[in-house]
mmCIF file of C-alpha atoms in Angstrom:
data_model
loop_
_atom_site.group_PDB
_atom_site.id
_atom_site.type_symbol
_atom_site.label_atom_id
_atom_site.label_comp_id
_atom_site.label_asym_id
_atom_site.label_seq_id
_atom_site.Cartn_x
_atom_site.Cartn_y
_atom_site.Cartn_z
ATOM 1 C CA MET A 1024 24.730 13.729 -5.374
ATOM 2 C CA LYS A 1025 24.719 16.699 -2.999
ATOM 3 C CA GLU A 1026 20.914 16.605 -2.927
ATOM 4 C CA LEU A 1027 20.977 12.964 -1.802
ATOM 5 C CA ILE A 1028 23.278 13.675 1.142
ATOM 6 C CA SER A 1029 21.772 17.014 2.142
ATOM 7 C CA LYS A 1030 21.233 17.782 5.804
ATOM 8 C CA ASN A 1031 17.467 17.525 5.390
ATOM 9 C CA ASN A 1032 17.697 14.024 3.898
ATOM 10 C CA ILE A 1033 20.109 12.889 6.595
ATOM 11 C CA VAL A 1034 17.673 14.042 9.295
ATOM 12 C CA LYS A 1035 14.786 12.248 7.561
ATOM 13 C CA ALA A 1036 16.827 9.046 7.240
ATOM 14 C CA ALA A 1037 17.771 9.238 10.909
ATOM 15 C CA MET A 1038 14.121 9.664 11.924
ATOM 16 C CA VAL A 1039 13.064 6.710 9.748
ATOM 17 C CA LEU A 1040 15.751 4.504 11.287
ATOM 18 C CA ALA A 1041 14.914 5.703 14.805
ATOM 19 C CA LEU A 1042 11.239 4.790 14.369
ATOM 20 C CA TYR A 1043 12.173 1.318 13.150
ATOM 21 C CA LEU A 1044 14.533 0.709 16.064
ATOM 22 C CA THR A 1045 12.058 2.061 18.619
ATOM 23 C CA VAL A 1046 9.270 -0.306 17.571
ATOM 24 C CA TYR A 1047 11.736 -3.192 17.222
ATOM 25 C CA LEU A 1048 13.010 -2.689 20.777
ATOM 26 C CA LEU A 1049 9.481 -2.309 22.159
ATOM 27 C CA MET A 1050 8.516 -5.592 20.520
ATOM 28 C CA ASN A 1051 11.523 -7.382 21.964
ATOM 29 C CA ALA A 1052 10.693 -5.962 25.383
ATOM 30 C CA GLY A 1053 7.144 -7.315 25.139
ATOM 31 C CA ILE A 1054 5.558 -3.862 25.364
ATOM 32 C CA ILE A 1055 4.122 -4.275 21.868
ATOM 33 C CA ASP A 1056 2.224 -7.572 22.032
ATOM 34 C CA SER A 1057 0.741 -9.666 19.238
ATOM 35 C CA TYR A 1058 -2.585 -7.779 19.233
ATOM 36 C CA ILE A 1059 -0.926 -4.376 18.948
ATOM 37 C CA PHE A 1060 1.341 -5.674 16.203
ATOM 38 C CA LEU A 1061 -1.683 -7.015 14.309
ATOM 39 C CA ASN A 1062 -3.030 -3.481 14.312
ATOM 40 C CA ILE A 1063 0.346 -2.172 13.146
ATOM 41 C CA VAL A 1064 0.325 -4.672 10.267
ATOM 42 C CA SER A 1065 -3.173 -3.556 9.226
ATOM 43 C CA ILE A 1066 -2.112 0.091 9.314
ATOM 44 C CA GLY A 1067 1.068 -0.594 7.351
ATOM 45 C CA ILE A 1068 -0.745 -2.518 4.625
ATOM 46 C CA ASN A 1069 -3.337 0.262 4.347
ATOM 47 C CA ILE A 1070 -0.568 2.844 3.975
ATOM 48 C CA ILE A 1071 0.928 0.920 1.044
ATOM 49 C CA LEU A 1072 -2.492 0.514 -0.568
ATOM 50 C CA ALA A 1073 -3.492 4.148 -0.052
ATOM 51 C CA VAL A 1074 -0.241 5.631 -1.351
ATOM 52 C CA SER A 1075 -0.277 3.388 -4.433
ATOM 53 C CA LEU A 1076 -3.945 4.139 -5.173
ATOM 54 C CA ASN A 1077 -3.296 7.863 -4.705
ATOM 55 C CA LEU A 1078 -0.774 7.620 -7.528
ATOM 56 C CA ILE A 1079 -3.543 6.347 -9.816
ATOM 57 C CA THR A 1080 -6.522 8.361 -8.588
ATOM 58 C CA GLY A 1081 -5.090 11.356 -6.779
ATOM 59 C CA PHE A 1082 -2.184 12.315 -9.029
ATOM 60 C CA THR A 1083 -3.310 10.998 -12.427
ATOM 61 C CA GLY A 1084 -7.053 11.460 -12.041
ATOM 62 C CA GLN A 1085 -7.964 7.878 -12.992
ATOM 63 C CA LEU A 1086 -10.821 6.748 -10.731
ATOM 64 C CA SER A 1087 -10.148 3.088 -9.925
ATOM 65 C CA LEU A 1088 -12.383 0.784 -7.909
ATOM 66 C CA GLY A 1089 -10.335 -2.334 -8.510
ATOM 67 C CA HIS A 1090 -7.333 -1.793 -6.270
ATOM 68 C CA ALA A 1091 -8.351 -4.662 -4.006
ATOM 69 C CA ALA A 1092 -8.163 -6.951 -7.047
ATOM 70 C CA PHE A 1093 -4.461 -6.190 -7.453
ATOM 71 C CA MET A 1094 -4.009 -6.878 -3.758
ATOM 72 C CA SER A 1095 -5.845 -10.166 -4.209
ATOM 73 C CA ILE A 1096 -3.584 -11.185 -7.096
ATOM 74 C CA GLY A 1097 -0.513 -10.430 -5.007
ATOM 75 C CA ALA A 1098 -1.878 -12.303 -1.999
ATOM 76 C CA TYR A 1099 -2.679 -15.434 -3.989
ATOM 77 C CA ALA A 1100 0.596 -15.289 -5.915
ATOM 78 C CA SER A 1101 2.586 -15.108 -2.688
ATOM 79 C CA GLY A 1102 0.392 -17.761 -1.079
ATOM 80 C CA ILE A 1103 0.982 -20.172 -3.951
ATOM 81 C CA LEU A 1104 4.727 -19.557 -4.036
ATOM 82 C CA THR A 1105 5.282 -19.840 -0.283
ATOM 83 C CA ALA A 1106 2.592 -22.338 0.790
ATOM 84 C CA LYS A 1107 2.196 -24.530 -2.283
ATOM 85 C CA LEU A 1108 5.718 -24.426 -3.697
ATOM 86 C CA GLY A 1109 7.654 -23.835 -0.471
ATOM 87 C CA LEU A 1110 9.683 -20.887 -1.801
ATOM 88 C CA PRO A 1111 11.142 -18.163 0.467
ATOM 89 C CA PHE A 1112 9.260 -14.961 1.244
ATOM 90 C CA ILE A 1113 11.361 -12.819 -1.093
ATOM 91 C CA ALA A 1114 10.194 -15.035 -3.968
ATOM 92 C CA GLY A 1115 6.610 -14.561 -2.793
ATOM 93 C CA ILE A 1116 6.999 -10.774 -2.738
ATOM 94 C CA LEU A 1117 8.625 -10.640 -6.175
ATOM 95 C CA GLY A 1118 6.042 -13.020 -7.609
ATOM 96 C CA ALA A 1119 3.217 -10.956 -6.117
ATOM 97 C CA ALA A 1120 4.690 -7.731 -7.502
ATOM 98 C CA LEU A 1121 5.164 -9.154 -10.998
ATOM 99 C CA ALA A 1122 1.727 -10.812 -11.138
ATOM 100 C CA ALA A 1123 -0.055 -7.653 -9.963
ATOM 101 C CA ALA A 1124 2.008 -5.426 -12.285
ATOM 102 C CA LEU A 1125 1.081 -7.630 -15.245
ATOM 103 C CA ALA A 1126 -2.572 -7.320 -14.232
ATOM 104 C CA GLY A 1127 -2.092 -3.550 -14.097
ATOM 105 C CA VAL A 1128 -0.887 -3.576 -17.690
ATOM 106 C CA LEU A 1129 -3.768 -5.804 -18.765
ATOM 107 C CA ILE A 1130 -6.380 -3.525 -17.196
ATOM 108 C CA GLY A 1131 -4.555 -0.314 -18.119
ATOM 109 C CA VAL A 1132 -4.259 -0.903 -21.871
ATOM 110 C CA PRO A 1133 -7.944 -1.596 -22.710
ATOM 111 C CA THR A 1134 -9.241 1.209 -20.463
ATOM 112 C CA LEU A 1135 -7.067 4.012 -21.872
ATOM 113 C CA ARG A 1136 -10.013 5.804 -23.447
ATOM 114 C CA LEU A 1137 -12.202 5.593 -20.363
ATOM 115 C CA LYS A 1138 -12.485 8.344 -17.758
ATOM 116 C CA GLY A 1139 -14.389 9.059 -14.578
ATOM 117 C CA ASP A 1140 -17.398 6.851 -13.912
ATOM 118 C CA TYR A 1141 -16.732 4.663 -16.951
ATOM 119 C CA LEU A 1142 -13.238 3.801 -15.766
ATOM 120 C CA ALA A 1143 -14.558 3.174 -12.254
ATOM 121 C CA ILE A 1144 -17.130 0.715 -13.628
ATOM 122 C CA ALA A 1145 -14.500 -1.037 -15.758
ATOM 123 C CA THR A 1146 -12.103 -1.472 -12.811
ATOM 124 C CA LEU A 1147 -15.005 -2.580 -10.622
ATOM 125 C CA GLY A 1148 -15.814 -5.236 -13.204
ATOM 126 C CA PHE A 1149 -12.170 -6.309 -13.245
ATOM 127 C CA GLY A 1150 -12.264 -6.717 -9.478
ATOM 128 C CA GLU A 1151 -15.361 -8.900 -9.705
ATOM 129 C CA ILE A 1152 -13.730 -11.032 -12.393
ATOM 130 C CA ILE A 1153 -10.737 -11.674 -10.126
ATOM 131 C CA ARG A 1154 -13.039 -12.490 -7.204
ATOM 132 C CA ILE A 1155 -15.084 -14.966 -9.239
ATOM 133 C CA ILE A 1156 -11.918 -16.639 -10.532
ATOM 134 C CA GLY A 1157 -10.751 -17.045 -6.938
ATOM 135 C CA LEU A 1158 -14.101 -18.514 -5.895
ATOM 136 C CA ASN A 1159 -13.930 -21.167 -8.607
ATOM 137 C CA TRP A 1160 -10.188 -21.971 -8.648
ATOM 138 C CA LYS A 1161 -9.908 -25.229 -6.729
ATOM 139 C CA TYR A 1162 -6.100 -25.146 -6.647
ATOM 140 C CA VAL A 1163 -6.239 -22.214 -4.203
ATOM 141 C CA GLY A 1164 -9.207 -23.564 -2.245
ATOM 142 C CA GLY A 1165 -12.021 -21.874 -4.133
ATOM 143 C CA ALA A 1166 -14.632 -20.310 -1.845
ATOM 144 C CA MET A 1167 -13.003 -22.016 1.173
ATOM 145 C CA GLY A 1168 -9.836 -19.997 0.654
ATOM 146 C CA LEU A 1169 -6.142 -20.793 0.846
ATOM 147 C CA ASN A 1170 -4.789 -21.614 4.296
ATOM 148 C CA ASP A 1171 -1.574 -22.766 5.994
ATOM 149 C CA ILE A 1172 0.358 -19.870 4.461
ATOM 150 C CA PRO A 1173 3.693 -19.405 6.278
ATOM 151 C CA ARG A 1174 3.862 -16.320 8.517
ATOM 152 C CA TYR A 1175 6.876 -14.507 7.101
ATOM 153 C CA THR A 1176 5.625 -10.950 7.505
ATOM 154 C CA ASN A 1177 7.368 -9.285 10.447
ATOM 155 C CA TRP A 1178 8.156 -5.745 11.528
ATOM 156 C CA THR A 1179 11.311 -5.555 9.417
ATOM 157 C CA TRP A 1180 9.630 -6.628 6.186
ATOM 158 C CA LEU A 1181 6.568 -4.462 6.822
ATOM 159 C CA TYR A 1182 8.396 -1.294 7.790
ATOM 160 C CA TRP A 1183 11.006 -1.220 5.054
ATOM 161 C CA ILE A 1184 8.479 -2.076 2.362
ATOM 162 C CA ILE A 1185 6.371 0.882 3.542
ATOM 163 C CA VAL A 1186 9.456 3.114 3.373
ATOM 164 C CA LEU A 1187 10.370 1.749 -0.061
ATOM 165 C CA THR A 1188 6.834 2.362 -1.351
ATOM 166 C CA VAL A 1189 6.722 5.957 -0.151
ATOM 167 C CA VAL A 1190 10.258 6.789 -1.342
ATOM 168 C CA ILE A 1191 9.801 5.283 -4.815
ATOM 169 C CA ILE A 1192 6.415 6.912 -5.445
ATOM 170 C CA TRP A 1193 7.531 10.272 -4.004
ATOM 171 C CA ASN A 1194 10.660 10.329 -6.181
ATOM 172 C CA PHE A 1195 8.646 9.240 -9.208
ATOM 173 C CA LEU A 1196 6.266 12.150 -8.699
ATOM 174 C CA SER A 1197 9.170 14.566 -8.223
ATOM 175 C CA SER A 1198 10.710 13.518 -11.547
ATOM 176 C CA TYR A 1199 9.857 14.481 -15.126
ATOM 177 C CA ASN A 1200 7.598 11.434 -15.323
ATOM 178 C CA GLY A 1201 5.724 12.596 -12.247
ATOM 179 C CA ARG A 1202 5.164 16.056 -13.672
ATOM 180 C CA ALA A 1203 3.865 14.468 -16.860
ATOM 181 C CA VAL A 1204 1.460 12.321 -14.824
ATOM 182 C CA ILE A 1205 0.167 15.337 -12.885
ATOM 183 C CA SER A 1206 -0.296 17.275 -16.118
ATOM 184 C CA ILE A 1207 -2.615 14.514 -17.386
ATOM 185 C CA LYS A 1208 -4.895 15.065 -14.419
ATOM 186 C CA GLU A 1209 -4.882 18.843 -14.854
ATOM 187 C CA ASP A 1210 -5.596 18.881 -18.605
ATOM 188 C CA GLU A 1211 -5.125 15.769 -20.726
ATOM 189 C CA ILE A 1212 -5.675 17.580 -24.032
ATOM 190 C CA ALA A 1213 -3.077 20.223 -23.184
ATOM 191 C CA SER A 1214 -0.652 17.501 -22.056
ATOM 192 C CA THR A 1215 -1.058 15.679 -25.362
ATOM 193 C CA SER A 1216 -0.495 18.894 -27.314
ATOM 194 C CA MET A 1217 2.753 19.441 -25.383
ATOM 195 C CA GLY A 1218 4.057 16.034 -26.408
ATOM 196 C CA VAL A 1219 3.174 13.995 -23.320
ATOM 197 C CA ASN A 1220 2.405 10.378 -24.221
ATOM 198 C CA THR A 1221 -0.730 10.105 -22.116
ATOM 199 C CA ASN A 1222 -1.423 6.478 -23.019
ATOM 200 C CA TYR A 1223 2.035 5.414 -21.898
ATOM 201 C CA TYR A 1224 1.818 7.254 -18.587
ATOM 202 C CA LYS A 1225 -1.659 5.967 -17.785
ATOM 203 C CA VAL A 1226 -0.504 2.372 -18.228
ATOM 204 C CA LEU A 1227 2.707 3.101 -16.319
ATOM 205 C CA VAL A 1228 0.764 4.518 -13.371
ATOM 206 C CA PHE A 1229 -1.625 1.559 -13.305
ATOM 207 C CA THR A 1230 1.346 -0.799 -13.400
ATOM 208 C CA ILE A 1231 3.221 0.908 -10.552
ATOM 209 C CA GLY A 1232 0.106 1.202 -8.404
ATOM 210 C CA ALA A 1233 -0.821 -2.430 -9.033
ATOM 211 C CA LEU A 1234 2.725 -3.586 -8.265
ATOM 212 C CA PHE A 1235 2.687 -2.079 -4.779
ATOM 213 C CA ALA A 1236 -0.867 -3.286 -4.154
ATOM 214 C CA GLY A 1237 0.368 -6.779 -5.001
ATOM 215 C CA ILE A 1238 3.197 -6.431 -2.492
ATOM 216 C CA ALA A 1239 0.656 -5.328 0.121
ATOM 217 C CA GLY A 1240 -1.284 -8.492 -0.704
ATOM 218 C CA ALA A 1241 1.828 -10.599 -0.132
ATOM 219 C CA LEU A 1242 2.349 -9.000 3.285
ATOM 220 C CA TYR A 1243 -1.303 -9.663 4.112
ATOM 221 C CA ALA A 1244 -1.244 -13.305 3.022
ATOM 222 C CA ASN A 1245 1.982 -14.090 4.840
ATOM 223 C CA TYR A 1246 0.811 -12.595 8.093
ATOM 224 C CA PHE A 1247 -2.791 -13.773 8.431
ATOM 225 C CA TYR A 1248 -2.104 -17.383 7.325
ATOM 226 C CA PHE A 1249 -5.412 -17.523 5.450
ATOM 227 C CA ILE A 1250 -6.904 -15.697 2.469
ATOM 228 C CA LYS A 1251 -10.209 -15.996 0.625
ATOM 229 C CA PRO A 1252 -11.673 -14.141 -2.381
ATOM 230 C CA ASP A 1253 -14.278 -12.259 -0.348
ATOM 231 C CA SER A 1254 -11.509 -10.562 1.647
ATOM 232 C CA PHE A 1255 -10.644 -8.543 -1.475
ATOM 233 C CA GLY A 1256 -14.084 -7.576 -2.700
ATOM 234 C CA PHE A 1257 -15.654 -4.267 -3.673
ATOM 235 C CA MET A 1258 -15.869 -2.983 -0.093
ATOM 236 C CA LYS A 1259 -12.105 -3.348 0.332
ATOM 237 C CA SER A 1260 -11.568 -1.134 -2.711
ATOM 238 C CA VAL A 1261 -14.014 1.376 -1.227
ATOM 239 C CA ASP A 1262 -12.109 1.324 2.065
ATOM 240 C CA ILE A 1263 -8.880 2.197 0.269
ATOM 241 C CA LEU A 1264 -10.556 4.930 -1.789
ATOM 242 C CA VAL A 1265 -12.063 6.466 1.355
ATOM 243 C CA ILE A 1266 -8.586 6.629 2.905
ATOM 244 C CA VAL A 1267 -7.241 8.394 -0.190
ATOM 245 C CA VAL A 1268 -10.126 10.893 -0.383
ATOM 246 C CA LEU A 1269 -9.965 11.678 3.326
ATOM 247 C CA GLY A 1270 -6.208 12.233 3.221
ATOM 248 C CA GLY A 1271 -6.461 14.371 0.117
ATOM 249 C CA LEU A 1272 -6.256 13.491 -3.558
ATOM 250 C CA GLY A 1273 -2.651 14.141 -4.514
ATOM 251 C CA SER A 1274 -1.181 14.064 -0.992
ATOM 252 C CA ILE A 1275 1.126 11.236 0.039
ATOM 253 C CA ARG A 1276 1.460 12.498 3.598
ATOM 254 C CA GLY A 1277 -2.306 12.866 3.809
ATOM 255 C CA SER A 1278 -2.734 9.254 2.697
ATOM 256 C CA ILE A 1279 -0.360 8.071 5.418
ATOM 257 C CA ILE A 1280 -2.126 10.033 8.155
ATOM 258 C CA SER A 1281 -5.563 9.028 6.874
ATOM 259 C CA ALA A 1282 -4.548 5.349 6.662
ATOM 260 C CA ILE A 1283 -3.455 5.425 10.298
ATOM 261 C CA ALA A 1284 -6.586 7.252 11.480
ATOM 262 C CA LEU A 1285 -9.152 5.204 9.560
ATOM 263 C CA SER A 1286 -7.397 1.922 10.341
ATOM 264 C CA LEU A 1287 -7.732 2.719 14.032
ATOM 265 C CA VAL A 1288 -11.393 3.695 13.545
ATOM 266 C CA SER A 1289 -12.073 0.481 11.643
ATOM 267 C CA LEU A 1290 -10.397 -1.644 14.308
ATOM 268 C CA SER A 1291 -12.401 0.048 17.033
ATOM 269 C CA LEU A 1292 -15.644 -0.707 15.160
ATOM 270 C CA GLN A 1293 -15.057 -4.423 14.609
ATOM 271 C CA GLY A 1294 -17.838 -5.210 17.051
ATOM 272 C CA ILE A 1295 -20.388 -3.244 14.984
ATOM 273 C CA PRO A 1296 -19.333 -3.754 11.328
ATOM 274 C CA GLU A 1297 -22.751 -2.708 10.019
ATOM 275 C CA LEU A 1298 -22.082 0.868 11.220
ATOM 276 C CA ARG A 1299 -18.539 1.125 9.869
ATOM 277 C CA MET A 1300 -19.430 2.508 6.430
ATOM 278 C CA VAL A 1301 -22.042 4.811 7.959
ATOM 279 C CA ILE A 1302 -19.385 6.344 10.202
ATOM 280 C CA TYR A 1303 -17.003 6.546 7.221
ATOM 281 C CA ALA A 1304 -19.679 8.460 5.297
ATOM 282 C CA VAL A 1305 -20.229 10.855 8.209
ATOM 283 C CA ILE A 1306 -16.478 11.496 8.478
ATOM 284 C CA LEU A 1307 -16.240 12.226 4.747
ATOM 285 C CA PHE A 1308 -19.276 14.522 4.881
ATOM 286 C CA ILE A 1309 -17.800 16.518 7.771
ATOM 287 C CA MET A 1310 -14.431 16.771 5.985
ATOM 288 C CA MET A 1311 -15.990 17.974 2.737
ATOM 289 C CA VAL A 1312 -18.075 20.605 4.508
ATOM 290 C CA TYR A 1313 -15.516 21.961 6.990
ATOM 291 C CA LYS A 1314 -12.194 21.074 5.393
ATOM 292 C CA PRO A 1315 -12.716 20.491 1.650
ATOM 293 C CA GLN A 1316 -8.953 20.530 0.983
ATOM 294 C CA ARG A 1317 -8.786 17.323 3.111
ATOM 295 C CA ILE A 1318 -6.068 16.633 5.685
ATOM 296 C CA LEU A 1319 -3.028 18.042 3.904
ATOM 297 C CA GLY A 1320 -4.302 19.524 0.672
ATOM 298 C CA SER A 1321 -2.753 18.845 -2.712
ATOM 299 C CA PHE A 1322 0.651 17.796 -3.963
ATOM 300 C CA ARG A 1323 1.268 21.198 -5.487
ATOM 301 C CA LYS A 1324 0.725 22.939 -2.170
ATOM 302 C CA LEU A 1325 3.141 20.564 -0.476
ATOM 303 C CA VAL A 1326 5.745 21.203 -3.148
ATOM 304 C CA LYS A 1327 5.369 24.964 -2.779
ATOM 305 C CA LYS A 1328 5.819 24.720 0.985
ATOM 306 C CA GLU A 1329 8.994 22.654 0.640
ATOM 307 C CA VAL A 1330 10.440 24.897 -2.043
#
């Protein structure tokens, strides 16, 4: 209990609340207009996606190229619940989280024995399956997409979901379960010999990561009014993976900083989309040559600094 109300945590909570109030007041004053807020929404969604993928790839060592598929499932689930069935946004978020988490279990269980490139190919195939289903599902518009989705996503929903995502994943990693997950990445055979149920933790990590990706999809769908299967294709998964790699595998803070930086770069390159991935590749090359530990290094280094 004393740890929860420590001076350090009180200061962090105050800073989090101050940031929320500052942006809220700037929006009410008209200083932050609709275009700036659109950029903020894109950054916030990328933060949720990057932090949740880092849990799977950065901390557990499971290379996934299907994170956009979980986002797609969440987006369509929320779109159906809010646009088709007329339910409130909280129902859309919960439905998106549950649908994506179930998908995480379904993809996690059959791919337990796969590692590295094989797992990446399997998750890539899963993403393509979800995209093809969306293209041929007439109830959600098929290739034309699902439109007229209510705009429920606002600063309050976006901000506190980001905070919730970071807090839950950070505390998970700081717990016994988190240490077990990290041990799988370091040496799976040694972890198994020490009694760690690697199969259970792999599925658990996929489920948690998918759940938050689904919530990110709900925020996306209920802000942009319109979703289509091609919005959640392979390149979206690559975008998220690039953010994670640039920020540092196993660094939550690095993922947040990288999500902000690359979101701004991507928005500035909207006029020349054909060069976006080229510039991404150049950025990654420069980082690997001159700063191979990425923006903030690894989780273990961060823990050592805080201890």
